[in-house]
mmCIF file of C-alpha atoms in Angstrom:
data_model
loop_
_atom_site.group_PDB
_atom_site.id
_atom_site.type_symbol
_atom_site.label_atom_id
_atom_site.label_comp_id
_atom_site.label_asym_id
_atom_site.label_seq_id
_atom_site.Cartn_x
_atom_site.Cartn_y
_atom_site.Cartn_z
ATOM 1 C CA UNK A 41 41.326 6.305 -25.418
ATOM 2 C CA UNK A 42 40.570 8.721 -28.105
ATOM 3 C CA UNK A 43 39.895 8.711 -31.312
ATOM 4 C CA UNK A 44 43.343 9.126 -32.323
ATOM 5 C CA UNK A 45 43.968 5.900 -30.284
ATOM 6 C CA UNK A 46 41.268 3.836 -32.328
ATOM 7 C CA UNK A 47 43.795 4.670 -35.129
ATOM 8 C CA UNK A 48 46.722 3.802 -33.695
ATOM 9 C CA UNK A 49 44.701 0.601 -33.029
ATOM 10 C CA UNK A 50 43.605 -0.269 -36.345
ATOM 11 C CA UNK A 51 47.064 0.588 -37.766
ATOM 12 C CA UNK A 52 48.550 -2.095 -34.957
ATOM 13 C CA UNK A 53 46.192 -4.566 -35.787
ATOM 14 C CA UNK A 54 46.895 -4.198 -39.807
ATOM 15 C CA UNK A 55 50.681 -4.454 -39.070
ATOM 16 C CA UNK A 56 49.811 -7.810 -37.404
ATOM 17 C CA UNK A 57 48.259 -9.081 -40.183
ATOM 18 C CA UNK A 58 50.627 -8.129 -42.609
ATOM 19 C CA UNK A 59 53.036 -9.704 -40.398
ATOM 20 C CA UNK A 60 51.587 -12.344 -40.099
ATOM 21 C CA UNK A 61 50.884 -13.141 -43.732
ATOM 22 C CA UNK A 62 54.539 -12.686 -43.966
ATOM 23 C CA UNK A 63 55.103 -15.831 -41.190
ATOM 24 C CA UNK A 64 52.647 -17.581 -43.365
ATOM 25 C CA UNK A 65 54.330 -17.393 -46.654
ATOM 26 C CA UNK A 66 57.417 -17.997 -45.586
ATOM 27 C CA UNK A 67 57.078 -21.097 -43.198
ATOM 28 C CA UNK A 68 55.004 -22.618 -46.236
ATOM 29 C CA UNK A 69 58.083 -21.620 -48.969
ATOM 30 C CA UNK A 70 60.415 -23.479 -46.018
ATOM 31 C CA UNK A 71 57.884 -26.424 -46.026
ATOM 32 C CA UNK A 72 57.398 -26.749 -49.526
ATOM 33 C CA UNK A 73 61.329 -26.781 -50.022
ATOM 34 C CA UNK A 74 61.087 -29.935 -47.732
ATOM 35 C CA UNK A 75 58.335 -31.339 -49.043
ATOM 36 C CA UNK A 76 55.828 -30.752 -46.524
ATOM 37 C CA UNK A 77 52.287 -29.456 -47.644
ATOM 38 C CA UNK A 78 51.647 -26.466 -45.725
ATOM 39 C CA UNK A 79 47.703 -25.743 -46.664
ATOM 40 C CA UNK A 80 46.576 -26.510 -43.144
ATOM 41 C CA UNK A 81 49.159 -24.432 -41.043
ATOM 42 C CA UNK A 82 48.586 -21.120 -43.438
ATOM 43 C CA UNK A 83 44.944 -21.922 -42.762
ATOM 44 C CA UNK A 84 45.267 -22.111 -39.131
ATOM 45 C CA UNK A 85 47.462 -18.970 -38.768
ATOM 46 C CA UNK A 86 44.887 -17.074 -40.686
ATOM 47 C CA UNK A 87 42.031 -17.970 -38.507
ATOM 48 C CA UNK A 88 44.348 -16.787 -35.546
ATOM 49 C CA UNK A 89 44.929 -13.609 -37.092
ATOM 50 C CA UNK A 90 40.829 -13.369 -37.448
ATOM 51 C CA UNK A 91 40.153 -14.256 -34.151
ATOM 52 C CA UNK A 92 43.064 -11.722 -32.866
ATOM 53 C CA UNK A 93 41.351 -8.876 -34.852
ATOM 54 C CA UNK A 94 38.220 -9.267 -33.590
ATOM 55 C CA UNK A 95 36.704 -8.621 -30.051
ATOM 56 C CA UNK A 96 33.486 -7.643 -28.477
ATOM 57 C CA UNK A 97 31.975 -4.357 -29.527
ATOM 58 C CA UNK A 98 31.101 -2.669 -25.416
ATOM 59 C CA UNK A 99 28.565 -0.391 -25.175
ATOM 60 C CA UNK A 100 28.031 1.696 -22.442
ATOM 61 C CA UNK A 101 24.481 3.224 -21.251
ATOM 62 C CA UNK A 102 23.793 5.150 -18.121
ATOM 63 C CA UNK A 103 20.775 6.827 -16.714
ATOM 64 C CA UNK A 104 18.818 7.290 -13.205
ATOM 65 C CA UNK A 105 16.252 4.509 -13.935
ATOM 66 C CA UNK A 106 13.738 5.739 -11.472
ATOM 67 C CA UNK A 107 10.511 4.184 -11.214
ATOM 68 C CA UNK A 108 11.982 1.615 -14.148
ATOM 69 C CA UNK A 109 9.582 0.799 -16.842
ATOM 70 C CA UNK A 110 9.492 -1.037 -20.326
ATOM 71 C CA UNK A 111 10.529 2.757 -21.561
ATOM 72 C CA UNK A 112 13.962 2.111 -19.897
ATOM 73 C CA UNK A 113 14.106 -1.864 -21.159
ATOM 74 C CA UNK A 114 13.255 -0.918 -24.123
ATOM 75 C CA UNK A 115 16.127 1.633 -24.417
ATOM 76 C CA UNK A 116 18.481 -1.007 -22.748
ATOM 77 C CA UNK A 117 17.432 -3.423 -25.590
ATOM 78 C CA UNK A 118 17.913 -0.993 -28.643
ATOM 79 C CA UNK A 119 21.728 -0.649 -26.426
ATOM 80 C CA UNK A 120 22.522 -3.986 -26.665
ATOM 81 C CA UNK A 121 21.595 -4.219 -30.365
ATOM 82 C CA UNK A 122 24.498 -1.622 -30.925
ATOM 83 C CA UNK A 123 27.393 -4.315 -29.710
ATOM 84 C CA UNK A 124 28.028 -7.292 -27.978
ATOM 85 C CA UNK A 125 28.059 -6.365 -24.271
ATOM 86 C CA UNK A 126 26.165 -3.656 -22.650
ATOM 87 C CA UNK A 127 27.621 -2.224 -19.666
ATOM 88 C CA UNK A 128 25.488 0.218 -17.992
ATOM 89 C CA UNK A 129 25.679 3.097 -15.227
ATOM 90 C CA UNK A 130 23.363 3.469 -12.497
ATOM 91 C CA UNK A 131 23.379 7.447 -11.352
ATOM 92 C CA UNK A 132 23.410 7.846 -7.700
ATOM 93 C CA UNK A 133 20.925 9.229 -5.482
ATOM 94 C CA UNK A 134 22.917 12.330 -4.879
ATOM 95 C CA UNK A 135 23.367 13.269 -8.385
ATOM 96 C CA UNK A 136 20.010 12.605 -9.420
ATOM 97 C CA UNK A 137 18.586 14.945 -6.387
ATOM 98 C CA UNK A 138 21.645 17.577 -7.500
ATOM 99 C CA UNK A 139 19.953 17.521 -11.141
ATOM 100 C CA UNK A 140 16.673 16.434 -11.107
ATOM 101 C CA UNK A 141 15.121 16.225 -7.808
ATOM 102 C CA UNK A 142 14.668 13.174 -5.160
ATOM 103 C CA UNK A 143 14.552 9.809 -6.529
ATOM 104 C CA UNK A 144 11.675 7.332 -5.666
ATOM 105 C CA UNK A 145 13.689 4.672 -5.810
ATOM 106 C CA UNK A 146 16.866 4.177 -3.608
ATOM 107 C CA UNK A 147 20.129 2.960 -5.633
ATOM 108 C CA UNK A 148 20.180 -0.464 -4.522
ATOM 109 C CA UNK A 149 16.660 -0.782 -5.263
ATOM 110 C CA UNK A 150 17.699 0.660 -8.989
ATOM 111 C CA UNK A 151 20.375 -1.748 -9.177
ATOM 112 C CA UNK A 152 18.121 -4.489 -8.492
ATOM 113 C CA UNK A 153 16.084 -3.166 -11.549
ATOM 114 C CA UNK A 154 19.078 -3.175 -14.249
ATOM 115 C CA UNK A 155 20.538 -5.840 -12.897
ATOM 116 C CA UNK A 156 17.472 -8.189 -13.948
ATOM 117 C CA UNK A 157 17.335 -6.660 -17.709
ATOM 118 C CA UNK A 158 17.908 -9.474 -19.652
ATOM 119 C CA UNK A 159 19.992 -6.753 -22.061
ATOM 120 C CA UNK A 160 22.234 -5.818 -19.776
ATOM 121 C CA UNK A 161 25.814 -7.807 -19.073
ATOM 122 C CA UNK A 162 27.495 -5.711 -16.316
ATOM 123 C CA UNK A 163 26.649 -2.821 -14.210
ATOM 124 C CA UNK A 164 28.331 0.130 -12.621
ATOM 125 C CA UNK A 165 26.862 2.195 -9.433
ATOM 126 C CA UNK A 166 27.076 5.577 -8.175
ATOM 127 C CA UNK A 167 28.098 6.404 -12.242
ATOM 128 C CA UNK A 168 27.925 10.688 -12.532
ATOM 129 C CA UNK A 169 25.087 12.295 -14.214
ATOM 130 C CA UNK A 170 27.131 14.110 -16.992
ATOM 131 C CA UNK A 171 29.767 12.184 -18.843
ATOM 132 C CA UNK A 172 32.995 14.138 -17.662
ATOM 133 C CA UNK A 173 36.805 13.820 -19.290
ATOM 134 C CA UNK A 174 37.936 11.789 -16.267
ATOM 135 C CA UNK A 175 34.956 9.334 -16.354
ATOM 136 C CA UNK A 176 35.286 9.136 -19.762
ATOM 137 C CA UNK A 177 38.466 8.475 -19.461
ATOM 138 C CA UNK A 178 37.993 5.436 -17.360
ATOM 139 C CA UNK A 179 35.211 4.072 -19.106
ATOM 140 C CA UNK A 180 37.825 3.778 -22.443
ATOM 141 C CA UNK A 181 40.290 2.597 -20.726
ATOM 142 C CA UNK A 182 39.278 0.666 -17.478
ATOM 143 C CA UNK A 183 35.982 -0.547 -18.841
ATOM 144 C CA UNK A 184 37.119 -0.724 -22.599
ATOM 145 C CA UNK A 185 34.364 0.787 -23.726
ATOM 146 C CA UNK A 186 33.830 1.397 -27.490
ATOM 147 C CA UNK A 187 30.818 3.582 -28.084
ATOM 148 C CA UNK A 188 28.177 5.719 -25.566
ATOM 149 C CA UNK A 189 24.876 5.289 -25.857
ATOM 150 C CA UNK A 190 21.886 7.414 -25.178
ATOM 151 C CA UNK A 191 18.490 8.455 -26.378
ATOM 152 C CA UNK A 192 17.050 11.276 -28.892
ATOM 153 C CA UNK A 193 15.656 12.780 -25.753
ATOM 154 C CA UNK A 194 17.453 15.584 -24.202
ATOM 155 C CA UNK A 195 19.520 15.271 -21.217
ATOM 156 C CA UNK A 196 20.549 18.379 -19.813
ATOM 157 C CA UNK A 197 22.445 19.596 -17.020
ATOM 158 C CA UNK A 198 20.781 22.248 -14.388
ATOM 159 C CA UNK A 199 23.010 25.048 -16.782
ATOM 160 C CA UNK A 200 21.290 23.960 -19.946
ATOM 161 C CA UNK A 201 24.209 22.400 -21.418
ATOM 162 C CA UNK A 202 24.050 18.828 -22.802
ATOM 163 C CA UNK A 203 25.250 16.107 -20.887
ATOM 164 C CA UNK A 204 26.935 14.108 -23.786
ATOM 165 C CA UNK A 205 28.636 16.840 -25.240
ATOM 166 C CA UNK A 206 32.067 15.436 -24.526
ATOM 167 C CA UNK A 207 31.168 12.075 -25.656
ATOM 168 C CA UNK A 208 30.028 13.409 -28.740
ATOM 169 C CA UNK A 209 33.074 15.639 -29.604
ATOM 170 C CA UNK A 210 35.181 12.724 -28.933
ATOM 171 C CA UNK A 211 33.537 10.503 -31.703
ATOM 172 C CA UNK A 212 32.191 7.765 -29.122
ATOM 173 C CA UNK A 213 28.418 8.322 -29.576
ATOM 174 C CA UNK A 214 25.693 6.661 -30.789
ATOM 175 C CA UNK A 215 22.109 7.815 -30.434
ATOM 176 C CA UNK A 216 19.130 5.496 -29.993
ATOM 177 C CA UNK A 217 15.057 6.499 -30.521
ATOM 178 C CA UNK A 218 13.295 6.514 -27.280
ATOM 179 C CA UNK A 219 10.328 5.308 -26.287
ATOM 180 C CA UNK A 220 7.154 7.303 -26.642
ATOM 181 C CA UNK A 221 4.523 7.314 -24.171
ATOM 182 C CA UNK A 222 5.670 6.706 -21.208
ATOM 183 C CA UNK A 223 8.984 8.462 -18.772
ATOM 184 C CA UNK A 224 9.314 8.101 -14.595
ATOM 185 C CA UNK A 225 7.991 11.666 -14.593
ATOM 186 C CA UNK A 226 5.016 10.424 -16.512
ATOM 187 C CA UNK A 227 4.113 7.442 -14.093
ATOM 188 C CA UNK A 228 4.516 9.950 -11.285
ATOM 189 C CA UNK A 229 2.189 12.387 -12.776
ATOM 190 C CA UNK A 230 -0.256 9.400 -13.508
ATOM 191 C CA UNK A 231 0.234 8.381 -9.462
ATOM 192 C CA UNK A 232 -0.414 12.293 -8.475
ATOM 193 C CA UNK A 233 -3.198 12.408 -10.487
ATOM 194 C CA UNK A 234 -4.894 9.367 -9.337
ATOM 195 C CA UNK A 235 -4.459 9.934 -6.045
ATOM 196 C CA UNK A 236 -5.997 13.631 -6.383
ATOM 197 C CA UNK A 237 -8.825 12.330 -8.102
ATOM 198 C CA UNK A 238 -9.364 9.881 -5.419
ATOM 199 C CA UNK A 239 -9.211 11.701 -2.447
ATOM 200 C CA UNK A 240 -11.822 14.376 -4.385
ATOM 201 C CA UNK A 241 -14.049 11.855 -5.516
ATOM 202 C CA UNK A 242 -14.047 8.415 -3.779
ATOM 203 C CA UNK A 243 -17.815 7.426 -5.128
ATOM 204 C CA UNK A 244 -16.285 8.301 -8.510
ATOM 205 C CA UNK A 245 -18.532 6.469 -11.177
ATOM 206 C CA UNK A 246 -15.822 5.652 -13.695
ATOM 207 C CA UNK A 247 -14.626 1.934 -13.348
ATOM 208 C CA UNK A 248 -10.673 2.859 -13.101
ATOM 209 C CA UNK A 249 -8.598 6.339 -13.943
ATOM 210 C CA UNK A 250 -6.478 3.711 -15.035
ATOM 211 C CA UNK A 251 -8.362 3.283 -18.340
ATOM 212 C CA UNK A 252 -8.367 6.934 -19.162
ATOM 213 C CA UNK A 253 -4.759 6.446 -19.482
ATOM 214 C CA UNK A 254 -4.733 3.336 -21.229
ATOM 215 C CA UNK A 255 -7.069 4.870 -24.013
ATOM 216 C CA UNK A 256 -5.508 8.110 -24.307
ATOM 217 C CA UNK A 257 -8.435 10.298 -23.159
ATOM 218 C CA UNK A 258 -9.518 12.422 -20.421
ATOM 219 C CA UNK A 259 -12.842 13.513 -19.516
ATOM 220 C CA UNK A 260 -11.395 16.905 -18.190
ATOM 221 C CA UNK A 261 -8.790 17.324 -20.685
ATOM 222 C CA UNK A 262 -9.039 16.635 -24.697
ATOM 223 C CA UNK A 263 -5.045 17.102 -25.297
ATOM 224 C CA UNK A 264 -3.670 14.620 -22.890
ATOM 225 C CA UNK A 265 -2.354 16.463 -20.735
ATOM 226 C CA UNK A 266 -3.844 17.086 -17.132
ATOM 227 C CA UNK A 267 -4.078 20.224 -14.868
ATOM 228 C CA UNK A 268 -0.567 19.669 -13.757
ATOM 229 C CA UNK A 269 0.899 19.141 -16.343
ATOM 230 C CA UNK A 270 0.917 15.289 -16.718
ATOM 231 C CA UNK A 271 0.671 13.034 -19.953
ATOM 232 C CA UNK A 272 -1.988 10.958 -20.572
ATOM 233 C CA UNK A 273 -0.991 7.732 -21.310
ATOM 234 C CA UNK A 274 -0.905 6.822 -25.315
ATOM 235 C CA UNK A 275 0.599 3.405 -25.559
ATOM 236 C CA UNK A 276 -0.099 1.334 -28.105
ATOM 237 C CA UNK A 277 1.276 -2.011 -28.230
ATOM 238 C CA UNK A 278 2.613 -3.828 -31.299
ATOM 239 C CA UNK A 279 3.132 -7.738 -31.897
ATOM 240 C CA UNK A 280 6.613 -6.413 -32.929
ATOM 241 C CA UNK A 281 7.106 -4.938 -29.901
ATOM 242 C CA UNK A 282 6.335 -8.100 -27.991
ATOM 243 C CA UNK A 283 8.272 -10.202 -29.916
ATOM 244 C CA UNK A 284 11.381 -7.867 -29.794
ATOM 245 C CA UNK A 285 10.720 -8.332 -25.671
ATOM 246 C CA UNK A 286 10.041 -12.099 -25.619
ATOM 247 C CA UNK A 287 12.495 -15.021 -25.211
ATOM 248 C CA UNK A 288 11.376 -16.711 -28.067
ATOM 249 C CA UNK A 289 11.439 -20.292 -26.721
ATOM 250 C CA UNK A 290 9.013 -22.394 -25.092
ATOM 251 C CA UNK A 291 9.242 -25.348 -22.412
ATOM 252 C CA UNK A 292 11.360 -28.436 -23.124
ATOM 253 C CA UNK A 293 8.697 -31.612 -23.168
ATOM 254 C CA UNK A 294 10.262 -32.333 -19.566
ATOM 255 C CA UNK A 295 10.706 -28.888 -18.283
ATOM 256 C CA UNK A 296 9.479 -28.188 -14.670
ATOM 257 C CA UNK A 297 7.168 -25.088 -15.039
ATOM 258 C CA UNK A 298 6.894 -22.472 -12.203
ATOM 259 C CA UNK A 299 3.550 -20.541 -12.218
ATOM 260 C CA UNK A 300 3.174 -17.089 -10.355
ATOM 261 C CA UNK A 301 0.567 -14.408 -11.223
ATOM 262 C CA UNK A 302 0.021 -10.924 -9.872
ATOM 263 C CA UNK A 303 -0.752 -7.445 -11.163
ATOM 264 C CA UNK A 304 2.812 -6.382 -11.340
ATOM 265 C CA UNK A 305 1.486 -2.778 -11.484
ATOM 266 C CA UNK A 306 4.544 -0.282 -11.315
ATOM 267 C CA UNK A 307 7.181 -2.946 -11.624
ATOM 268 C CA UNK A 308 9.607 -3.008 -8.909
ATOM 269 C CA UNK A 309 12.728 -4.431 -6.895
ATOM 270 C CA UNK A 310 10.246 -6.491 -4.897
ATOM 271 C CA UNK A 311 8.749 -8.226 -8.219
ATOM 272 C CA UNK A 312 11.987 -8.876 -9.358
ATOM 273 C CA UNK A 313 13.444 -10.786 -6.149
ATOM 274 C CA UNK A 314 10.223 -12.935 -6.025
ATOM 275 C CA UNK A 315 10.554 -13.391 -9.644
ATOM 276 C CA UNK A 316 14.272 -14.886 -9.239
ATOM 277 C CA UNK A 317 13.358 -16.970 -6.622
ATOM 278 C CA UNK A 318 10.457 -18.477 -8.021
ATOM 279 C CA UNK A 319 12.315 -19.140 -11.395
ATOM 280 C CA UNK A 320 15.315 -20.985 -8.876
ATOM 281 C CA UNK A 321 12.477 -23.487 -8.016
ATOM 282 C CA UNK A 322 12.142 -24.636 -11.917
ATOM 283 C CA UNK A 323 12.876 -24.227 -14.993
ATOM 284 C CA UNK A 324 10.802 -22.393 -17.039
ATOM 285 C CA UNK A 325 9.083 -19.185 -15.291
ATOM 286 C CA UNK A 326 5.481 -18.445 -16.430
ATOM 287 C CA UNK A 327 3.805 -15.127 -15.123
ATOM 288 C CA UNK A 328 0.445 -14.660 -15.347
ATOM 289 C CA UNK A 329 -0.354 -10.901 -15.550
ATOM 290 C CA UNK A 330 -4.260 -9.921 -14.334
ATOM 291 C CA UNK A 331 -6.223 -7.533 -16.608
ATOM 292 C CA UNK A 332 -7.091 -3.968 -15.724
ATOM 293 C CA UNK A 333 -10.607 -4.937 -14.918
ATOM 294 C CA UNK A 334 -9.515 -7.623 -12.306
ATOM 295 C CA UNK A 335 -6.879 -5.229 -10.929
ATOM 296 C CA UNK A 336 -9.413 -2.461 -10.530
ATOM 297 C CA UNK A 337 -12.243 -5.074 -9.115
ATOM 298 C CA UNK A 338 -9.695 -6.186 -6.685
ATOM 299 C CA UNK A 339 -7.761 -3.410 -5.814
ATOM 300 C CA UNK A 340 -9.933 -0.629 -6.030
ATOM 301 C CA UNK A 341 -11.038 1.913 -9.173
ATOM 302 C CA UNK A 342 -7.766 4.017 -8.811
ATOM 303 C CA UNK A 343 -5.749 0.639 -9.985
ATOM 304 C CA UNK A 344 -3.701 -0.124 -11.986
ATOM 305 C CA UNK A 345 -1.069 2.529 -12.820
ATOM 306 C CA UNK A 346 0.250 1.088 -15.650
ATOM 307 C CA UNK A 347 -2.014 -0.968 -18.488
ATOM 308 C CA UNK A 348 -2.096 -4.187 -19.148
ATOM 309 C CA UNK A 349 0.355 -4.209 -21.905
ATOM 310 C CA UNK A 350 2.931 -1.826 -20.478
ATOM 311 C CA UNK A 351 2.867 -4.487 -17.313
ATOM 312 C CA UNK A 352 3.665 -7.050 -19.406
ATOM 313 C CA UNK A 353 6.503 -5.387 -21.428
ATOM 314 C CA UNK A 354 8.047 -4.625 -18.042
ATOM 315 C CA UNK A 355 7.803 -8.317 -16.818
ATOM 316 C CA UNK A 356 8.681 -9.720 -20.493
ATOM 317 C CA UNK A 357 12.457 -7.568 -20.069
ATOM 318 C CA UNK A 358 13.069 -9.599 -16.958
ATOM 319 C CA UNK A 359 15.559 -11.921 -17.570
ATOM 320 C CA UNK A 360 14.262 -14.153 -14.756
ATOM 321 C CA UNK A 361 10.712 -14.452 -17.116
ATOM 322 C CA UNK A 362 10.527 -16.992 -19.654
ATOM 323 C CA UNK A 363 6.821 -16.405 -20.309
ATOM 324 C CA UNK A 364 3.990 -14.739 -19.658
ATOM 325 C CA UNK A 365 0.181 -15.053 -19.780
ATOM 326 C CA UNK A 366 -1.441 -11.698 -20.863
ATOM 327 C CA UNK A 367 -4.615 -10.890 -19.493
ATOM 328 C CA UNK A 368 -4.621 -14.091 -16.967
ATOM 329 C CA UNK A 369 -7.431 -15.205 -15.228
ATOM 330 C CA UNK A 370 -7.726 -14.320 -11.644
ATOM 331 C CA UNK A 371 -8.279 -17.975 -10.225
ATOM 332 C CA UNK A 372 -5.925 -20.810 -11.426
ATOM 333 C CA UNK A 373 -7.931 -23.461 -12.825
ATOM 334 C CA UNK A 374 -7.634 -26.861 -13.361
ATOM 335 C CA UNK A 375 -7.826 -26.035 -17.423
ATOM 336 C CA UNK A 376 -4.918 -23.746 -16.953
ATOM 337 C CA UNK A 377 -2.830 -26.093 -14.820
ATOM 338 C CA UNK A 378 -3.376 -28.846 -17.685
ATOM 339 C CA UNK A 379 -3.080 -26.494 -20.509
ATOM 340 C CA UNK A 380 0.263 -24.757 -19.112
ATOM 341 C CA UNK A 381 1.589 -28.195 -17.959
ATOM 342 C CA UNK A 382 2.379 -26.223 -14.821
ATOM 343 C CA UNK A 383 4.082 -28.234 -12.236
ATOM 344 C CA UNK A 384 3.957 -25.757 -9.634
ATOM 345 C CA UNK A 385 2.065 -22.786 -8.424
ATOM 346 C CA UNK A 386 3.882 -20.042 -5.904
ATOM 347 C CA UNK A 387 3.030 -17.003 -4.519
ATOM 348 C CA UNK A 388 5.356 -14.513 -2.129
ATOM 349 C CA UNK A 389 4.565 -13.401 1.471
ATOM 350 C CA UNK A 390 4.649 -9.779 1.244
ATOM 351 C CA UNK A 391 1.451 -8.972 -1.460
ATOM 352 C CA UNK A 392 -1.164 -6.317 -1.327
ATOM 353 C CA UNK A 393 -3.647 -8.834 -0.084
ATOM 354 C CA UNK A 394 -3.964 -12.349 1.724
ATOM 355 C CA UNK A 395 -6.389 -13.401 -0.850
ATOM 356 C CA UNK A 396 -3.676 -16.284 -1.090
ATOM 357 C CA UNK A 397 -4.813 -17.273 2.608
ATOM 358 C CA UNK A 398 -8.111 -17.148 2.379
ATOM 359 C CA UNK A 399 -10.476 -20.181 3.265
ATOM 360 C CA UNK A 400 -13.285 -19.038 0.981
ATOM 361 C CA UNK A 401 -12.682 -18.053 -2.444
ATOM 362 C CA UNK A 402 -8.951 -18.521 -2.883
ATOM 363 C CA UNK A 403 -7.568 -17.958 -6.101
ATOM 364 C CA UNK A 404 -5.469 -20.857 -5.163
ATOM 365 C CA UNK A 405 -7.818 -23.268 -4.427
ATOM 366 C CA UNK A 406 -7.281 -25.707 -7.119
ATOM 367 C CA UNK A 407 -3.258 -25.957 -6.927
ATOM 368 C CA UNK A 408 -3.797 -26.055 -3.090
ATOM 369 C CA UNK A 409 -6.105 -29.255 -3.787
ATOM 370 C CA UNK A 410 -3.640 -30.455 -5.863
ATOM 371 C CA UNK A 411 -0.291 -30.328 -3.663
ATOM 372 C CA UNK A 412 1.340 -27.996 -5.814
ATOM 373 C CA UNK A 413 1.320 -24.744 -4.479
ATOM 374 C CA UNK A 414 3.769 -23.205 -2.344
ATOM 375 C CA UNK A 415 4.613 -19.789 -0.471
ATOM 376 C CA UNK A 416 7.734 -18.512 -0.401
ATOM 377 C CA UNK A 417 9.483 -15.481 1.308
ATOM 378 C CA UNK A 418 9.362 -12.610 -0.369
ATOM 379 C CA UNK A 419 13.264 -10.724 -0.083
ATOM 380 C CA UNK A 420 11.936 -7.180 -0.206
ATOM 381 C CA UNK A 421 8.944 -5.774 1.939
ATOM 382 C CA UNK A 422 7.958 -3.821 -1.171
ATOM 383 C CA UNK A 423 4.762 -3.500 -2.498
ATOM 384 C CA UNK A 424 3.157 -1.081 -5.505
ATOM 385 C CA UNK A 425 1.437 0.775 -2.210
ATOM 386 C CA UNK A 426 4.801 1.338 -1.097
ATOM 387 C CA UNK A 427 5.922 3.067 -4.390
ATOM 388 C CA UNK A 428 2.528 5.539 -4.100
ATOM 389 C CA UNK A 429 3.214 5.966 -0.454
ATOM 390 C CA UNK A 430 6.675 7.243 -1.666
ATOM 391 C CA UNK A 431 5.129 9.776 -4.108
ATOM 392 C CA UNK A 432 2.346 11.027 -1.534
ATOM 393 C CA UNK A 433 4.655 11.637 1.123
ATOM 394 C CA UNK A 434 6.714 13.891 -0.847
ATOM 395 C CA UNK A 435 4.536 14.715 -3.579
ATOM 396 C CA UNK A 436 6.013 18.422 -3.446
ATOM 397 C CA UNK A 437 8.977 17.567 -4.440
ATOM 398 C CA UNK A 438 8.249 15.145 -7.161
ATOM 399 C CA UNK A 439 5.395 18.036 -8.661
ATOM 400 C CA UNK A 440 8.572 20.432 -9.086
ATOM 401 C CA UNK A 441 10.511 18.100 -10.476
ATOM 402 C CA UNK A 442 7.708 16.944 -13.153
ATOM 403 C CA UNK A 443 7.347 21.027 -13.602
ATOM 404 C CA UNK A 444 11.218 21.293 -14.156
ATOM 405 C CA UNK A 445 11.408 18.415 -16.608
ATOM 406 C CA UNK A 446 8.271 19.612 -18.712
ATOM 407 C CA UNK A 447 9.668 22.760 -18.990
ATOM 408 C CA UNK A 448 12.892 22.185 -20.087
ATOM 409 C CA UNK A 449 12.287 20.115 -22.489
ATOM 410 C CA UNK A 450 9.315 21.865 -23.839
ATOM 411 C CA UNK A 451 12.481 24.498 -24.238
ATOM 412 C CA UNK A 452 14.574 21.911 -25.739
ATOM 413 C CA UNK A 453 12.237 20.724 -28.509
ATOM 414 C CA UNK A 454 11.181 24.248 -29.536
ATOM 415 C CA UNK A 455 14.485 25.316 -30.192
ATOM 416 C CA UNK A 456 15.183 22.066 -32.269
ATOM 417 C CA UNK A 457 12.226 22.940 -34.132
ATOM 418 C CA UNK A 458 13.163 26.393 -34.889
ATOM 419 C CA UNK A 459 16.922 25.424 -36.278
ATOM 420 C CA UNK A 460 15.139 22.369 -38.104
ATOM 421 C CA UNK A 461 12.679 24.762 -39.579
ATOM 422 C CA UNK A 462 15.576 27.118 -40.203
#
């Protein structure tokens, strides 16, 4: 269905409305001759015409969604706001490798992540990296897509051409604003930088490399870029962004509130699946997210990779989460349980540490003593360390991928600046 098809559809709707009005007028006239009041019938038929005309606007957005983060989620939120239903295409591993280099997370994990985003209505696996003529026709005809959405950042094919050129020419393309300050390339760079710095100096005097990322400065580089081209995070959270991601609804007086806490660093499919199971145990899922300082103290000075507010937004975007505590305490105290009216505290079997199994200094000692603590089997054997190890094991390929993308983006923006300046 192309532009001409849309025009034909609009003309058909106009004809339908005209015919319906003629029918209404004829029926009303006939009934009035017989002395029957036809106002109710007229209103009913007009309402039918309006409902017939109005159909949901379906929008499509695709992506690799590798190392999925709050920037991806914000893009999906913006895309959903442009229509009534959001269909998301997840690019295949093969296509990503051919166009960008090997993905960090395989397709099934990326599918789990995308399906869990609260603004997504439908997911298409193995989507092509570029919008081809055949695939665009399939989107319009089979999936009833009205518009194709993408951010204002470049999406270039290996030959330098625009991956969305066909959609733009068809007049069915809409653009959203890219979320600045984060990208999958940036996160991979952060991990490589942390691993490199850690190996050079395990006994660093700095409490956390992550804080350098969070606060937008580096001891070695004043321009926010590392030697390997890694951008330092300049993410500045605002109350408006948090509200945009929030459900805006609290628990009901009789709700069974389930609580789970953690770092939720590099938010991944393992996190999503344990949150899904936790939500099934109650009516309202409250998630506690530990501070950067707590994570560094418990996991090491190289953690977390993502700062507190970045991690909070990723968790808030998950459809299984109702509310988060930003900067939750390490120990689940009686005061916390009472304040939030918590009915059950849960923890997964797959975790970065076994703190929940310790006899001494167990952060869950209070809920255990109250008989409201439950360990649930984690569906996936994935942790933040798993993700980091994937990067380290294939760091040369990811370093080249970062450099390749940085070069193509720099060239794109230089050309864009030149054209606009002209």
